[in-house]
Coordinates of C-alpha atoms and ligand atoms in Angstrom, one line a residue:
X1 CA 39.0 62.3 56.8
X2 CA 35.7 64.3 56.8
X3 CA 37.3 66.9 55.3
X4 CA 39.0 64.8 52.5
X5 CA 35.7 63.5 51.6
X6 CA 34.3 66.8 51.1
X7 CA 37.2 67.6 49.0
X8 CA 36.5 64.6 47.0
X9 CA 32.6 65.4 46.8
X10 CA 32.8 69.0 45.8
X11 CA 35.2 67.8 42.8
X12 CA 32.8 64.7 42.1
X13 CA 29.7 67.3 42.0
X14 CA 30.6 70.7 41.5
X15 CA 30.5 72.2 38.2
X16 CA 34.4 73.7 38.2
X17 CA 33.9 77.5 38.5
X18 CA 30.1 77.7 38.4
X19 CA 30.4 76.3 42.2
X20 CA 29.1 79.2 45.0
X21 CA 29.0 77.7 48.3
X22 CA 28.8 74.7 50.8
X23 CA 26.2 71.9 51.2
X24 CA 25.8 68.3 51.8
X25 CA 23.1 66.5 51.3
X26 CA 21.5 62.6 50.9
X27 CA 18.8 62.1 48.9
X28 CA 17.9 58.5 45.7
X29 CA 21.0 56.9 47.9
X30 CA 23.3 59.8 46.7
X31 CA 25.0 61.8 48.9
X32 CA 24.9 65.2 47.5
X33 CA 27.9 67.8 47.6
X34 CA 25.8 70.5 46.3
X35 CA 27.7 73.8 46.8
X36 CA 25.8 76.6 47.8
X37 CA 23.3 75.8 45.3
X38 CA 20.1 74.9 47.0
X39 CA 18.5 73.5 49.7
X40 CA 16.4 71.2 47.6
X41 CA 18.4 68.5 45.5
X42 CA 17.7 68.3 41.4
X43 CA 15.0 65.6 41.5
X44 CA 13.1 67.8 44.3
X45 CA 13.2 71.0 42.3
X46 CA 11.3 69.5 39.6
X47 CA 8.7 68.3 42.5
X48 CA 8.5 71.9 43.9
X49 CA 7.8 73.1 40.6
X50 CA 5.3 70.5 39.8
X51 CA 3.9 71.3 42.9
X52 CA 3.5 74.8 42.2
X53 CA 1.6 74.3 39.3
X54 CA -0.6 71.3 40.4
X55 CA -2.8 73.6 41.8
X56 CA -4.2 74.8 38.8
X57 CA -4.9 71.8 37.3
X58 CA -7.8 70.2 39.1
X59 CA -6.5 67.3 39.1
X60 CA -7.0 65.2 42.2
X61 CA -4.2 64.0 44.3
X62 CA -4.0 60.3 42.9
X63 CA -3.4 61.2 39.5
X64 CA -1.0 64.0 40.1
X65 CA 1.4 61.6 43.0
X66 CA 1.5 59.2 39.0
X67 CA 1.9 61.9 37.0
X68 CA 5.2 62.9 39.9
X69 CA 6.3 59.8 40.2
X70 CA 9.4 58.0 38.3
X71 CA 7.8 55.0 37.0
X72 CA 10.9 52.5 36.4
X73 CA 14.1 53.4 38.0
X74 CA 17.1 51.0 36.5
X75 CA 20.9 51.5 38.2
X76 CA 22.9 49.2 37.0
X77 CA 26.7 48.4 37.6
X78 CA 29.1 46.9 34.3
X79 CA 32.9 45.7 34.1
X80 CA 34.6 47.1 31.4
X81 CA 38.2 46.2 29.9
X82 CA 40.3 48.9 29.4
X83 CA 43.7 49.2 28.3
X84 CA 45.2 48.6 25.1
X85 CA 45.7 45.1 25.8
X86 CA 42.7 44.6 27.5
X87 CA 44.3 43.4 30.7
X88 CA 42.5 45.9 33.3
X89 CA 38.9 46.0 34.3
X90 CA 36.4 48.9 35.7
X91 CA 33.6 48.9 37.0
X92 CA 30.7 51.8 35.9
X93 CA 27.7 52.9 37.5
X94 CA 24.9 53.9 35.1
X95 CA 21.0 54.8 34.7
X96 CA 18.0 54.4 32.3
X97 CA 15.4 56.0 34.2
X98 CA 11.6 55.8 32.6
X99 CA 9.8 59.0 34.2
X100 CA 6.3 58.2 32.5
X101 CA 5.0 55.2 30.8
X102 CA 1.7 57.8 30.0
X103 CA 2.9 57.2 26.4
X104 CA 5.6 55.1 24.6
X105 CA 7.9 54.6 24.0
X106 CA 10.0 56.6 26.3
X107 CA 12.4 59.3 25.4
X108 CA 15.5 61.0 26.8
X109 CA 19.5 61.7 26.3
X110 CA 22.0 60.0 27.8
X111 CA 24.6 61.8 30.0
X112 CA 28.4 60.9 30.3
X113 CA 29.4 62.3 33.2
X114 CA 31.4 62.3 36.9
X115 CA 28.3 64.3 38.3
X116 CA 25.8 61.4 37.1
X117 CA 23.7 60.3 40.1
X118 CA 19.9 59.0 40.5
X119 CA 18.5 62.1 41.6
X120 CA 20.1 63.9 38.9
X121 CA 18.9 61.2 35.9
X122 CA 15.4 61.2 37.8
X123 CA 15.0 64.4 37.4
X124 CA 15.8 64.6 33.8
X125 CA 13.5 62.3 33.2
X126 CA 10.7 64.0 34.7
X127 CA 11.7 67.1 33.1
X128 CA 11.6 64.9 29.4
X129 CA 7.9 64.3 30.2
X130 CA 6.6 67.6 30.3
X131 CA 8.7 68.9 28.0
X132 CA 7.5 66.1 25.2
X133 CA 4.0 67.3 26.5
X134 CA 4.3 70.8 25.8
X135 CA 5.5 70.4 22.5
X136 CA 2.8 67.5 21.8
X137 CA 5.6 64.6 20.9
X138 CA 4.1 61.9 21.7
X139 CA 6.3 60.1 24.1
X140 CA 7.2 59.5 27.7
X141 CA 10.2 61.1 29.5
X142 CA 13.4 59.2 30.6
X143 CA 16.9 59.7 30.9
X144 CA 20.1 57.9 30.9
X145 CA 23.2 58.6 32.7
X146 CA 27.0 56.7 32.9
X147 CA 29.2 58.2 35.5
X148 CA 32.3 58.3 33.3
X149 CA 34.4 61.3 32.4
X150 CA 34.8 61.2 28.7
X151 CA 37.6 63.0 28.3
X152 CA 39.4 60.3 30.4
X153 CA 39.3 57.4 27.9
X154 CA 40.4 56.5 24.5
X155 CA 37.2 56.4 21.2
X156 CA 38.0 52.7 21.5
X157 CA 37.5 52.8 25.5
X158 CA 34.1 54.8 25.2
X159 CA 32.9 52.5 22.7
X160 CA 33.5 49.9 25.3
X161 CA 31.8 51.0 27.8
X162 CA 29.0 52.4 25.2
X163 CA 28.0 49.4 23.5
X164 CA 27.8 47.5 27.3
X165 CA 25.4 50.1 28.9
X166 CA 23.4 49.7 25.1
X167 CA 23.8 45.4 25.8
X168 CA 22.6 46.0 29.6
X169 CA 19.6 48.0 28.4
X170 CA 18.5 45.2 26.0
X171 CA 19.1 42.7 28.8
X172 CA 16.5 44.2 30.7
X173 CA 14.3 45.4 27.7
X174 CA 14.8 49.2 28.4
X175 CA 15.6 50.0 24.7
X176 CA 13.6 49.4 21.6
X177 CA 11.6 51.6 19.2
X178 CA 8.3 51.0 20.8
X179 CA 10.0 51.0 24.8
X180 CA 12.6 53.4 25.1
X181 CA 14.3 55.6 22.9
X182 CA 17.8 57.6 23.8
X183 CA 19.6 60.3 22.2
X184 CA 22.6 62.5 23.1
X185 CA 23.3 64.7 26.0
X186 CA 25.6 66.3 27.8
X187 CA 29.1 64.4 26.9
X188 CA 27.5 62.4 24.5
X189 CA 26.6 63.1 20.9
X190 CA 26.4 61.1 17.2
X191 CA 29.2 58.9 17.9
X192 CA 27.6 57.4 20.7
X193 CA 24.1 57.0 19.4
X194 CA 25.8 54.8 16.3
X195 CA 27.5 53.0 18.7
X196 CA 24.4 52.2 20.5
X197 CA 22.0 51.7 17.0
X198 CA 24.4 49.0 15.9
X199 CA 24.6 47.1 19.7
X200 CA 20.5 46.8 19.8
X201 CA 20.7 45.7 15.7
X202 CA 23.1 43.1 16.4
X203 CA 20.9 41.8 19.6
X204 CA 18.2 42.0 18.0
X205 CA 18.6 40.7 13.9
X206 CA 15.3 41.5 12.3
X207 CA 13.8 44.0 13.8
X208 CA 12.8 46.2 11.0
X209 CA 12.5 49.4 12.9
X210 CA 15.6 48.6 15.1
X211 CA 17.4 52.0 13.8
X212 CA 14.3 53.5 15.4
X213 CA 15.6 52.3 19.1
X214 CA 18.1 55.8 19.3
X215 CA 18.0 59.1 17.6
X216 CA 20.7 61.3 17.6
X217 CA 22.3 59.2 15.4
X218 CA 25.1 59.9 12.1
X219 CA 22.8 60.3 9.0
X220 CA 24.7 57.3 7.6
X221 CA 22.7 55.3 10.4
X222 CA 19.2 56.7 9.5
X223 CA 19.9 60.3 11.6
X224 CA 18.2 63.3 10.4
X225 CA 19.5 66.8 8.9
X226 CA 19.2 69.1 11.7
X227 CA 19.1 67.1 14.9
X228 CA 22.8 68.3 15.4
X229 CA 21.8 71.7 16.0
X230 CA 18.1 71.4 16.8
X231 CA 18.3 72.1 20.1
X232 CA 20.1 75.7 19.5
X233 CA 17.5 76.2 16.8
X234 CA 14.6 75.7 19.2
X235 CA 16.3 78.1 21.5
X236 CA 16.2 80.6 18.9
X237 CA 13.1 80.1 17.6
X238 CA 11.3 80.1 21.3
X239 CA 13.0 83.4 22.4
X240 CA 12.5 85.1 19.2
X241 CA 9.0 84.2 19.2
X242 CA 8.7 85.9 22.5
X243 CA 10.3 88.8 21.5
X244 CA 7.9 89.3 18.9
X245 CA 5.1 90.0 21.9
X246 CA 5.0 93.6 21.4
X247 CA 3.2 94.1 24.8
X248 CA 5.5 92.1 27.0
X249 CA 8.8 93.3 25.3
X250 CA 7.2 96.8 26.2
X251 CA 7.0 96.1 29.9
X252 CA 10.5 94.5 29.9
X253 CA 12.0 98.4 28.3
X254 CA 12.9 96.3 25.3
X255 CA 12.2 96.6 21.3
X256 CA 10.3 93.8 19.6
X257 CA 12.4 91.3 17.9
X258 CA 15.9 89.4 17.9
X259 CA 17.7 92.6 16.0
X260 CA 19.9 93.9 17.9
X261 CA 19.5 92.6 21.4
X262 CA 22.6 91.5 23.1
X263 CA 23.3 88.1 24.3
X264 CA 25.2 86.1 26.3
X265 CA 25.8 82.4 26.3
X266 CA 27.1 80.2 28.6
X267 CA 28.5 76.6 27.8
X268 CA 29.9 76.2 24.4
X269 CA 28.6 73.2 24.0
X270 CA 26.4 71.6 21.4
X271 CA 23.7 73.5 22.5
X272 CA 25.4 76.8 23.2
X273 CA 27.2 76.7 19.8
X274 CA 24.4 76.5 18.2
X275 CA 22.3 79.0 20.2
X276 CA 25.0 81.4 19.6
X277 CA 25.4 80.7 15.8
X278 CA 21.1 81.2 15.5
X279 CA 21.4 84.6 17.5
X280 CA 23.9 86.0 15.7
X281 CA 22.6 85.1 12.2
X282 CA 19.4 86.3 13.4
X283 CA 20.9 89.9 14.1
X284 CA 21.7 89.6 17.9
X285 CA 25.4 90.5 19.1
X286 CA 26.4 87.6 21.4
X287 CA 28.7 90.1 23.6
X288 CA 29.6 87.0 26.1
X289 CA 30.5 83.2 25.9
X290 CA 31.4 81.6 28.8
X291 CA 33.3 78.5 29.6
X292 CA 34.8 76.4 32.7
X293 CA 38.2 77.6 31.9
X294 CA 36.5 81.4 32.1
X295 CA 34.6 84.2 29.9
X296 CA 35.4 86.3 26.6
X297 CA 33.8 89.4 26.2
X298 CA 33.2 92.2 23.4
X299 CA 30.7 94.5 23.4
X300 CA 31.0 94.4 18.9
X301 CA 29.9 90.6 19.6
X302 CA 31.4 87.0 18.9
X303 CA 31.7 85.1 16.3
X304 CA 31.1 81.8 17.9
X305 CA 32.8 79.6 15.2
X306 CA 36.1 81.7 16.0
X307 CA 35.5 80.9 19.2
X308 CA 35.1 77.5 19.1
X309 CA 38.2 76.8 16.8
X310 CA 40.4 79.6 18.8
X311 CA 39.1 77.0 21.8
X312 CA 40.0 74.1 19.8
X313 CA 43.4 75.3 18.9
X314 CA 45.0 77.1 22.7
X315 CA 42.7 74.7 24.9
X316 CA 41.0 77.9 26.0
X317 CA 38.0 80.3 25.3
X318 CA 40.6 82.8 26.8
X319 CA 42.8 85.6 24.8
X320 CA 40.5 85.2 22.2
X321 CA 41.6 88.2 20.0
X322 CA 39.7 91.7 20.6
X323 CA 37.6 90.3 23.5
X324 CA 38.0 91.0 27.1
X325 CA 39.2 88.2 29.6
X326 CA 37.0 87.4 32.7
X327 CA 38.5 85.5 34.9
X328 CA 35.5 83.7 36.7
X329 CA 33.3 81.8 34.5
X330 CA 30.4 83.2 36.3
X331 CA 31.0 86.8 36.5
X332 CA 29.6 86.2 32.6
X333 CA 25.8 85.2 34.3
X334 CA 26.0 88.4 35.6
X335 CA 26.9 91.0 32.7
X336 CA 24.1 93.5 31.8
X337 CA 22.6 92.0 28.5
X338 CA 19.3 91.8 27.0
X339 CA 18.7 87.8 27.1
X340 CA 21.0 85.2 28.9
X341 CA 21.3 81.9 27.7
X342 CA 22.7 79.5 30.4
X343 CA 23.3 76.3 28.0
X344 CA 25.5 74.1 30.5
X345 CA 24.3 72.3 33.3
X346 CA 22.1 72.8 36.2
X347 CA 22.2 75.0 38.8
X348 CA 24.3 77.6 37.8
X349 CA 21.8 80.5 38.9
X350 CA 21.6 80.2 42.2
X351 CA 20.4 82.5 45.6
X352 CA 24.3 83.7 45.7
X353 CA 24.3 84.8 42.0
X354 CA 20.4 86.3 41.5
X355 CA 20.0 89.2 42.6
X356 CA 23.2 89.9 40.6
X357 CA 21.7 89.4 37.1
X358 CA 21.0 91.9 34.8
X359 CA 19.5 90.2 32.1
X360 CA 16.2 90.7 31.3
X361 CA 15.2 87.7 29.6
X362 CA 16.8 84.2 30.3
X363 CA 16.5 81.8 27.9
X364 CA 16.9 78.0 29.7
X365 CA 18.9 76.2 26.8
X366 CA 20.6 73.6 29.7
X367 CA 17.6 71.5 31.9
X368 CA 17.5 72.9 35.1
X369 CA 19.6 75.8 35.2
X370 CA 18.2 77.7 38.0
X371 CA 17.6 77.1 41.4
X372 CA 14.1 77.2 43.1
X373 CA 15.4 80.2 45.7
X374 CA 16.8 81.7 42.5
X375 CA 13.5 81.7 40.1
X376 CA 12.2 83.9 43.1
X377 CA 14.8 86.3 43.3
X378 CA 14.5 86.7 39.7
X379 CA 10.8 86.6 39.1
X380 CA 10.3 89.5 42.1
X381 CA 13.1 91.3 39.9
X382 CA 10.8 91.2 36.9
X383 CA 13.2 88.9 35.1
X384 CA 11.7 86.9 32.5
X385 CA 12.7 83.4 32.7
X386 CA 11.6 81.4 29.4
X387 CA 11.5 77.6 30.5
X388 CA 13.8 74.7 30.1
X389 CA 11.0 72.4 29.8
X390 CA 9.7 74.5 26.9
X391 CA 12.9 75.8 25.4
X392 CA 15.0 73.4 24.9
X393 CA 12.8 71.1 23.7
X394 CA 13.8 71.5 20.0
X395 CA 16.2 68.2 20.8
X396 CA 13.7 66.2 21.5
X397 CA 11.2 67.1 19.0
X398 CA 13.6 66.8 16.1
X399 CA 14.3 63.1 17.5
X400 CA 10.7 62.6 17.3
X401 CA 10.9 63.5 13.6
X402 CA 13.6 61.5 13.0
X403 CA 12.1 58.0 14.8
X404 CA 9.5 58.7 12.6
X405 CA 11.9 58.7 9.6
X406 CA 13.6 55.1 10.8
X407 CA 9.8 53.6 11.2
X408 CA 8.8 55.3 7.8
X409 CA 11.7 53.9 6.5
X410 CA 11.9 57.4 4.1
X411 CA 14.1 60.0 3.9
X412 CA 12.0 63.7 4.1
X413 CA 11.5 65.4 0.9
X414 CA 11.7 62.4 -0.8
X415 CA 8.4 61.9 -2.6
X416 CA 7.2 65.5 -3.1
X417 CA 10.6 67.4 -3.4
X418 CA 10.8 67.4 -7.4
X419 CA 6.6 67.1 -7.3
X420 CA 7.0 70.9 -5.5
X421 CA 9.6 71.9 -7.9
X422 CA 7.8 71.1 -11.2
X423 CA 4.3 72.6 -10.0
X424 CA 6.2 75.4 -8.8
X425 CA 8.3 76.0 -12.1
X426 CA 4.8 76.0 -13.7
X427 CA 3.4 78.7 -11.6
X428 CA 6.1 80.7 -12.1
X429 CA 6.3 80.0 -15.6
X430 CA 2.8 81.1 -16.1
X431 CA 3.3 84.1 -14.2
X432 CA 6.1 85.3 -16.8
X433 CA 3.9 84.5 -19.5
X434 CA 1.1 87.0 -18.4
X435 CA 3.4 90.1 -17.3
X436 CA 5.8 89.1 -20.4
X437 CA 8.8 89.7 -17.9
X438 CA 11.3 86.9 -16.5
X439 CA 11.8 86.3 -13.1
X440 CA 15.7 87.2 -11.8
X441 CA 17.5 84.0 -11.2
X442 CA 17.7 84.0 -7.4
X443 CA 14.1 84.6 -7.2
X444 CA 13.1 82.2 -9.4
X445 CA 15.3 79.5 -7.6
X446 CA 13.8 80.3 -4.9
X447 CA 10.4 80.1 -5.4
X448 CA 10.9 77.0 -7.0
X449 CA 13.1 75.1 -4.7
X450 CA 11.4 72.2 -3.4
X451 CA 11.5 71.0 0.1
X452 CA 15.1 69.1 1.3
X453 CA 14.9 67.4 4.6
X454 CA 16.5 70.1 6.6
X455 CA 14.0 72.7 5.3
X456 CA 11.1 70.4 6.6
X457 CA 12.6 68.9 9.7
X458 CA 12.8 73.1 10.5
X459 CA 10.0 74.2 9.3
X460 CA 8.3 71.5 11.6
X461 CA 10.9 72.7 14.7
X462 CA 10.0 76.1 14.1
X463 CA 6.0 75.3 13.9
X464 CA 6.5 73.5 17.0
X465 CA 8.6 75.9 19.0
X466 CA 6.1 79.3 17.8
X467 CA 2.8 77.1 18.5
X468 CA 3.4 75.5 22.4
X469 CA 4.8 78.9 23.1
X470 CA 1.4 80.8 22.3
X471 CA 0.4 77.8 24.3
X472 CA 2.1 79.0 27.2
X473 CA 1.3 82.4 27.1
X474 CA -2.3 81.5 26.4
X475 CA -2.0 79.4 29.8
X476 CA -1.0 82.5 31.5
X477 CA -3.8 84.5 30.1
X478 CA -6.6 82.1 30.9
X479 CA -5.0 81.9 34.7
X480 CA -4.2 85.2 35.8
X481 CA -2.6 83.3 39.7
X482 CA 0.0 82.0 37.5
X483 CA 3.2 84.1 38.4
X484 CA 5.8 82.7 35.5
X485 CA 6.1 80.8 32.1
X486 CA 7.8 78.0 34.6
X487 CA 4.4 77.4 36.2
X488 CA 2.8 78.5 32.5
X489 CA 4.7 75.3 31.4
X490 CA 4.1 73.1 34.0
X491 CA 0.6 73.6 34.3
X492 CA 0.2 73.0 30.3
X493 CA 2.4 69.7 30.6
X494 CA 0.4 68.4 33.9
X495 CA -2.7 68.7 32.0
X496 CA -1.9 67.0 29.1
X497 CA -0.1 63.8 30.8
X498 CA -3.5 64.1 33.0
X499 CA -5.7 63.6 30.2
X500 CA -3.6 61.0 28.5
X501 CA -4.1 59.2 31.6
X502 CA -7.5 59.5 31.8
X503 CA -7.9 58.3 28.4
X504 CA -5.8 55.3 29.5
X505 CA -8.7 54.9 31.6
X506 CA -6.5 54.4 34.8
X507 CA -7.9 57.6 36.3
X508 CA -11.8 58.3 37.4
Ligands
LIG1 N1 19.0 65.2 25.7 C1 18.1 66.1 25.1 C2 17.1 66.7 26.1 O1 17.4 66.9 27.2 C3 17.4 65.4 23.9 C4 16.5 64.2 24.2 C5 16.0 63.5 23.0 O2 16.3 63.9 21.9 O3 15.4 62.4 23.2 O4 16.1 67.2 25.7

């Protein structure tokens, strides 16, 4: 019997092939089958790294036990009838945890998943707080979670069970443009977030900024260009802003800049789709992708959209044609490279897998990707480790821009996008008439072209992504104790939730 329900654990928890070892543990009334992975469970990582970093705050210990804590913590449990007829019932188990009511409204994805659990949406949440800190959107963190595998049930199943978490959150006002916003996540994406816009709209008649109570959503439903792939995007622009830094690419044995550098991604995803599309275009060769079913791999690099549809087509990432075969997903973590991107879930570098890594910069696209024993290993190897909480936080700030397009009520670019162009056809205009030559055609249409809503929602991701990360090396200059960007980050995020406190004034 004990050995069944370990059985049953490791399939409920473990992450398919990325699983390493053997551990059970209880810990937010969830019994834990992490394997291998570490002795501290998700929701305690976070505290060890806030921990870590407390110390160079200041802060005394009152305001830093808020500034931990999770302030609302909502598990719920909802019938659902499935079936085509309708004639069966389940039961889910689901979260909305609020990390930090510091500012609101609160912010955060919503996961579909077997491996959903408090500790694991708790320490999302937490990690949505610091990470809306560090890139100065002004919100609290929370998280959402329904233990459900998608790829069990039927579009008109998921709806179901969609639009009854979205009714349970109005129930107990934990949704609203001013209380708590969601947006996708892992197993969740645009279809969902429409599903859940239209529940709240048709609770709550009226409310003028109701489209404002998700983001995420389809752009019919007041989404925004570029939130699909703005966590990718933020990816890219955070590493490629490091690898500017002359001096630190120097110490790493690397050349300055994205050209050339070879990649590899793990998770083909949302996130690593689109991390993989950014790197390539931006002259990287992605060499790796890895998935659950296994890893491709070829040294020329891959062309992720082949990928994906090769994926879409067999069922697998394998036998893609002219890439290698690797049997174990992970063996990929492990392939010498220039930057790793793990963009899957967490704890997939681990004590068993670190001192195995070869990379020299990894990029945290997933939350949580590496253990605590692990970020040693790989910080005494000299391994650079940009953030989660930092870099992928491109999501989260492009759902900031687009609340504030649902309470604007106005699509980007709107007002100034043929203003732009007509002073701009002037200039140039005037240009042609003193040096008496015409502009070439592509030029001129480029110069001219006024702003559309993609270019500003990414000219606002990349200003966002290159600013907190000067932020964070800026933190490391000022504080020469601080031994990683992880701490960096932390330390940046603590202070600011601190001060917002203080201004509150809660906090002497
Ligand atoms: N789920 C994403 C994250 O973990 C996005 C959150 C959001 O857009 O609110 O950052």
């Amino acid at each position: 019997m004990q050995s069944y329900e370990l059985l049953a654990d490791s399939f409920l928890f473990g992450h398919g092939n990325f699983i390493v070892g053997l551990q059970r543990k209880r810990k937010n009334n969830t019994i834990f089958m992490t394997v291998g992975l570490s002795k501290y469970s998700f929701f305690e990582t976070v505290e060890y790294n806030f921990d870590k970093a407390a110390a160079f705050t200041g802060f005394d210990a009152g305001i830093l036990e808020q500034i931990k804590a999770c302030n609302s913590v909502y598990q719920m449990k909802f019938p659902v009838r499935m079936g085509q007829n309708l004639d069966r019932v389940e039961v889910f188990e689901a979260y909305r945890v609020q990390h930090s009511h510091h500012k609101t409204p609160c912010k955060g994805g919503i996961r579909f998943s077997m491996d959903v659990n408090q500790d694991e949406v708790m320490a999302l949440a937490s990690l949505m707080t610091y990470k809306c800190a560090i890139v100065n959107v002004p919100f609290g963190g929370g998280k959402g979670g329904i233990k459900v595998d998608p790829k069990k049930y039927t579009p008109l199943e998921l709806e179901r069970i969609t639009r009854r978490y979205a009714a349970e959150l109005v129930k107990k006002n934990f949704i609203g443009p001013g209380i708590d916003v969601p947006a996708p996540d892992y197993g969740s994406g645009e279809r969902e977030m429409g599903w859940i816009a239209d529940t709240y709209l048709a609770m709550k008649p009226g409310d003028v900024d109701g489209l404002g109570c998700v983001t995420g959503k389809p752009i019919a439903q007041g989404g925004v260009r570029g939130r699909r792939e703005a966590t990718g995007l933020g990816v890219f622009y955070g590493t490629r802003e490091l690898c500017n830094q002359a001096d630190l690419m120097q110490k790493l044995g690397l050349t300055s800049g994205i050209e050339g550098k070879t990649v590899v991604v793990q998770g083909l995803g949302n996130v690593g789709y689109h991390s993989a599309k950014f790197f390539r275009e931006g002259g990287a060769k992605v060499i790796a992708i890895a998935e659950y079913e296994g890893a491709i791999m070829n040294p020329e690099g891959l062309d992720e959209e082949a990928v994906f549809q090769h994926r879409k087509s067999t069922g697998s990432i394998l036998n893609f044609p002219g890439a290698t075969n690797l049997e174990k997903s992970s063996e990929a973590l492990e392939l010498a490279c220039d930057i790793l991107i793990p963009a899957a879930l967490e704890n997939v570098i681990t004590e068993t897998n670190a001192p195995n890594i070869k990379a020299k910069i990894i990029a945290e696209a997933a939350n949580g990707p590496v253990t605590v024993e692990a970020d040693e290993i790989l910080n005494s190897k000299g391994i650079v480790v940009i953030p989660d909480i930092y870099l992928n936080a491109g999501g989260v700030t492009v759902s900031y821009f687009e609340w504030l397009k649902n309470l604007s009520h106005v699509r980007y670019g709107r007002m100034e996008k043929r203003f732009t162009e007509n002073m701009n056809s002037q200039i140039v205009q005037q240009i042609e008439n003193m040096t008496g030559r015409s502009m070439e055609t592509g030029h001129r249409s480029m110069i001219v072209h006024g702003p559309d809503e993609v270019d500003l929602i990414y000219s606002g991701l990349e200003e966002t992504m290159i600013s907190s990360l000067h932020d964070l090396l800026n933190t490391m200059r000022e504080n020469p104790g601080i031994d990683s960007m992880r701490t960096a980050a932390f330390v940046l995020a603590i202070k600011k939730v601190g001060v917002a406190y203080k201004e509150l004034g809660i906090f002497p």
